């Protein structure tokens, strides 16, 4: 993303602002990323798929707690970011808000990825992550060719790639474990 931004004429300052906006994106999924190895280990050792799916469903419900938290943070971003980073960060607020919305999909993408890998779908997950990157890159390129160069365009590309992968992971999960019984 940074490379594409530089190729399309974003300044180092704009790239830095996007980098700060990414902190919002990362902070909400870091706890899950830290405990994902525990889930993977637990689920890969358990042979009762029904218990694993039940646990997956419970953690999916826990993710719904993110909705009110993300809403509150969405409205606090214009206060928090300038307080922490100064007034120069104001240009990154819309991008940070879009990335905040993307964290909801990212949470579920991480959870479903962990589950699918624990069930041996390493190749599929590798393809999904490559696809996610390509979707993001192509969305950035196409958007920058037809729209104004903004930080929001970059954030929208990240959001679109997360949502598309989430839909694909849900379809894969449904095909393999829900509708195939």
PDB file of N, CA, C and O in Angstrom, residues 112-138:
ATOM      1  N   UNK A 112     -12.234 -16.740  11.588  1.00  0.00           N
ATOM      2  CA  UNK A 112     -12.527 -17.799  10.619  1.00  0.00           C
ATOM      3  C   UNK A 112     -11.254 -18.391  10.024  1.00  0.00           C
ATOM      4  O   UNK A 112     -11.179 -19.596   9.782  1.00  0.00           O
ATOM      5  N   UNK A 113     -10.251 -17.566   9.811  1.00  0.00           N
ATOM      6  CA  UNK A 113      -8.963 -18.062   9.305  1.00  0.00           C
ATOM      7  C   UNK A 113      -8.344 -19.039  10.284  1.00  0.00           C
ATOM      8  O   UNK A 113      -7.847 -20.099   9.898  1.00  0.00           O
ATOM      9  N   UNK A 114      -8.391 -18.669  11.539  1.00  0.00           N
ATOM     10  CA  UNK A 114      -7.843 -19.535  12.584  1.00  0.00           C
ATOM     11  C   UNK A 114      -8.580 -20.876  12.599  1.00  0.00           C
ATOM     12  O   UNK A 114      -7.959 -21.941  12.649  1.00  0.00           O
ATOM     13  N   UNK A 115      -9.896 -20.828  12.520  1.00  0.00           N
ATOM     14  CA  UNK A 115     -10.685 -22.057  12.508  1.00  0.00           C
ATOM     15  C   UNK A 115     -10.353 -22.913  11.288  1.00  0.00           C
ATOM     16  O   UNK A 115     -10.090 -24.106  11.403  1.00  0.00           O
ATOM     17  N   UNK A 116     -10.372 -22.300  10.113  1.00  0.00           N
ATOM     18  CA  UNK A 116     -10.142 -23.065   8.889  1.00  0.00           C
ATOM     19  C   UNK A 116      -8.735 -23.649   8.842  1.00  0.00           C
ATOM     20  O   UNK A 116      -8.543 -24.783   8.401  1.00  0.00           O
ATOM     21  N   UNK A 117      -7.756 -22.928   9.325  1.00  0.00           N
ATOM     22  CA  UNK A 117      -6.402 -23.485   9.371  1.00  0.00           C
ATOM     23  C   UNK A 117      -6.325 -24.639  10.363  1.00  0.00           C
ATOM     24  O   UNK A 117      -5.634 -25.624  10.119  1.00  0.00           O
ATOM     25  N   UNK A 118      -7.051 -24.531  11.471  1.00  0.00           N
ATOM     26  CA  UNK A 118      -7.039 -25.624  12.447  1.00  0.00           C
ATOM     27  C   UNK A 118      -7.655 -26.894  11.865  1.00  0.00           C
ATOM     28  O   UNK A 118      -7.389 -27.987  12.346  1.00  0.00           O
ATOM     29  N   UNK A 119      -8.444 -26.725  10.822  1.00  0.00           N
ATOM     30  CA  UNK A 119      -9.066 -27.874  10.161  1.00  0.00           C
ATOM     31  C   UNK A 119      -8.282 -28.313   8.920  1.00  0.00           C
ATOM     32  O   UNK A 119      -8.738 -29.151   8.158  1.00  0.00           O
ATOM     33  N   UNK A 120      -7.104 -27.722   8.730  1.00  0.00           N
ATOM     34  CA  UNK A 120      -6.215 -28.155   7.661  1.00  0.00           C
ATOM     35  C   UNK A 120      -6.335 -27.417   6.339  1.00  0.00           C
ATOM     36  O   UNK A 120      -5.751 -27.837   5.349  1.00  0.00           O
ATOM     37  N   UNK A 121      -7.035 -26.311   6.306  1.00  0.00           N
ATOM     38  CA  UNK A 121      -7.225 -25.566   5.060  1.00  0.00           C
ATOM     39  C   UNK A 121      -6.127 -24.511   4.845  1.00  0.00           C
ATOM     40  O   UNK A 121      -6.407 -23.354   4.555  1.00  0.00           O
ATOM     41  N   UNK A 122      -4.899 -24.924   4.953  1.00  0.00           N
ATOM     42  CA  UNK A 122      -3.771 -23.993   4.825  1.00  0.00           C
ATOM     43  C   UNK A 122      -3.663 -23.423   3.418  1.00  0.00           C
ATOM     44  O   UNK A 122      -3.436 -22.226   3.240  1.00  0.00           O
ATOM     45  N   UNK A 123      -3.811 -24.268   2.434  1.00  0.00           N
ATOM     46  CA  UNK A 123      -3.685 -23.825   1.044  1.00  0.00           C
ATOM     47  C   UNK A 123      -4.778 -22.815   0.711  1.00  0.00           C
ATOM     48  O   UNK A 123      -4.514 -21.766   0.124  1.00  0.00           O
ATOM     49  N   UNK A 124      -6.008 -23.131   1.104  1.00  0.00           N
ATOM     50  CA  UNK A 124      -7.131 -22.223   0.840  1.00  0.00           C
ATOM     51  C   UNK A 124      -6.901 -20.891   1.545  1.00  0.00           C
ATOM     52  O   UNK A 124      -7.137 -19.826   0.962  1.00  0.00           O
ATOM     53  N   UNK A 125      -6.423 -20.936   2.780  1.00  0.00           N
ATOM     54  CA  UNK A 125      -6.196 -19.688   3.508  1.00  0.00           C
ATOM     55  C   UNK A 125      -5.060 -18.877   2.883  1.00  0.00           C
ATOM     56  O   UNK A 125      -5.124 -17.650   2.852  1.00  0.00           O
ATOM     57  N   UNK A 126      -4.051 -19.540   2.374  1.00  0.00           N
ATOM     58  CA  UNK A 126      -2.976 -18.826   1.679  1.00  0.00           C
ATOM     59  C   UNK A 126      -3.523 -18.125   0.438  1.00  0.00           C
ATOM     60  O   UNK A 126      -3.213 -16.953   0.189  1.00  0.00           O
ATOM     61  N   UNK A 127      -4.350 -18.837  -0.311  1.00  0.00           N
ATOM     62  CA  UNK A 127      -4.963 -18.246  -1.499  1.00  0.00           C
ATOM     63  C   UNK A 127      -5.846 -17.064  -1.102  1.00  0.00           C
ATOM     64  O   UNK A 127      -5.832 -16.013  -1.754  1.00  0.00           O
ATOM     65  N   UNK A 128      -6.606 -17.213  -0.025  1.00  0.00           N
ATOM     66  CA  UNK A 128      -7.483 -16.126   0.443  1.00  0.00           C
ATOM     67  C   UNK A 128      -6.680 -14.874   0.799  1.00  0.00           C
ATOM     68  O   UNK A 128      -7.080 -13.758   0.460  1.00  0.00           O
ATOM     69  N   UNK A 129      -5.563 -15.048   1.481  1.00  0.00           N
ATOM     70  CA  UNK A 129      -4.774 -13.892   1.890  1.00  0.00           C
ATOM     71  C   UNK A 129      -4.080 -13.233   0.695  1.00  0.00           C
ATOM     72  O   UNK A 129      -3.958 -12.008   0.639  1.00  0.00           O
ATOM     73  N   UNK A 130      -3.670 -14.031  -0.267  1.00  0.00           N
ATOM     74  CA  UNK A 130      -3.110 -13.465  -1.504  1.00  0.00           C
ATOM     75  C   UNK A 130      -4.204 -12.707  -2.249  1.00  0.00           C
ATOM     76  O   UNK A 130      -3.995 -11.586  -2.730  1.00  0.00           O
ATOM     77  N   UNK A 131      -5.374 -13.308  -2.305  1.00  0.00           N
ATOM     78  CA  UNK A 131      -6.518 -12.666  -2.960  1.00  0.00           C
ATOM     79  C   UNK A 131      -6.879 -11.349  -2.262  1.00  0.00           C
ATOM     80  O   UNK A 131      -7.169 -10.349  -2.930  1.00  0.00           O
ATOM     81  N   UNK A 132      -6.859 -11.358  -0.946  1.00  0.00           N
ATOM     82  CA  UNK A 132      -7.152 -10.139  -0.184  1.00  0.00           C
ATOM     83  C   UNK A 132      -6.183  -9.020  -0.570  1.00  0.00           C
ATOM     84  O   UNK A 132      -6.598  -7.881  -0.795  1.00  0.00           O
ATOM     85  N   UNK A 133      -4.915  -9.361  -0.674  1.00  0.00           N
ATOM     86  CA  UNK A 133      -3.906  -8.380  -1.045  1.00  0.00           C
ATOM     87  C   UNK A 133      -4.148  -7.866  -2.465  1.00  0.00           C
ATOM     88  O   UNK A 133      -4.104  -6.659  -2.714  1.00  0.00           O
ATOM     89  N   UNK A 134      -4.429  -8.782  -3.383  1.00  0.00           N
ATOM     90  CA  UNK A 134      -4.670  -8.385  -4.771  1.00  0.00           C
ATOM     91  C   UNK A 134      -5.926  -7.522  -4.903  1.00  0.00           C
ATOM     92  O   UNK A 134      -5.934  -6.536  -5.645  1.00  0.00           O
ATOM     93  N   UNK A 135      -6.978  -7.893  -4.195  1.00  0.00           N
ATOM     94  CA  UNK A 135      -8.213  -7.089  -4.219  1.00  0.00           C
ATOM     95  C   UNK A 135      -7.913  -5.680  -3.730  1.00  0.00           C
ATOM     96  O   UNK A 135      -8.343  -4.691  -4.336  1.00  0.00           O
ATOM     97  N   UNK A 136      -7.172  -5.590  -2.647  1.00  0.00           N
ATOM     98  CA  UNK A 136      -6.823  -4.283  -2.091  1.00  0.00           C
ATOM     99  C   UNK A 136      -6.011  -3.476  -3.103  1.00  0.00           C
ATOM    100  O   UNK A 136      -6.313  -2.310  -3.370  1.00  0.00           O
ATOM    101  N   UNK A 137      -4.970  -4.076  -3.678  1.00  0.00           N
ATOM    102  CA  UNK A 137      -4.117  -3.378  -4.646  1.00  0.00           C
ATOM    103  C   UNK A 137      -4.917  -2.913  -5.859  1.00  0.00           C
ATOM    104  O   UNK A 137      -4.813  -1.766  -6.276  1.00  0.00           O
ATOM    105  N   UNK A 138      -5.711  -3.822  -6.436  1.00  0.00           N
ATOM    106  CA  UNK A 138      -6.464  -3.449  -7.626  1.00  0.00           C
ATOM    107  C   UNK A 138      -7.513  -2.381  -7.314  1.00  0.00           C
ATOM    108  O   UNK A 138      -7.753  -1.494  -8.127  1.00  0.00           O
TER     109      UNK A 138
END
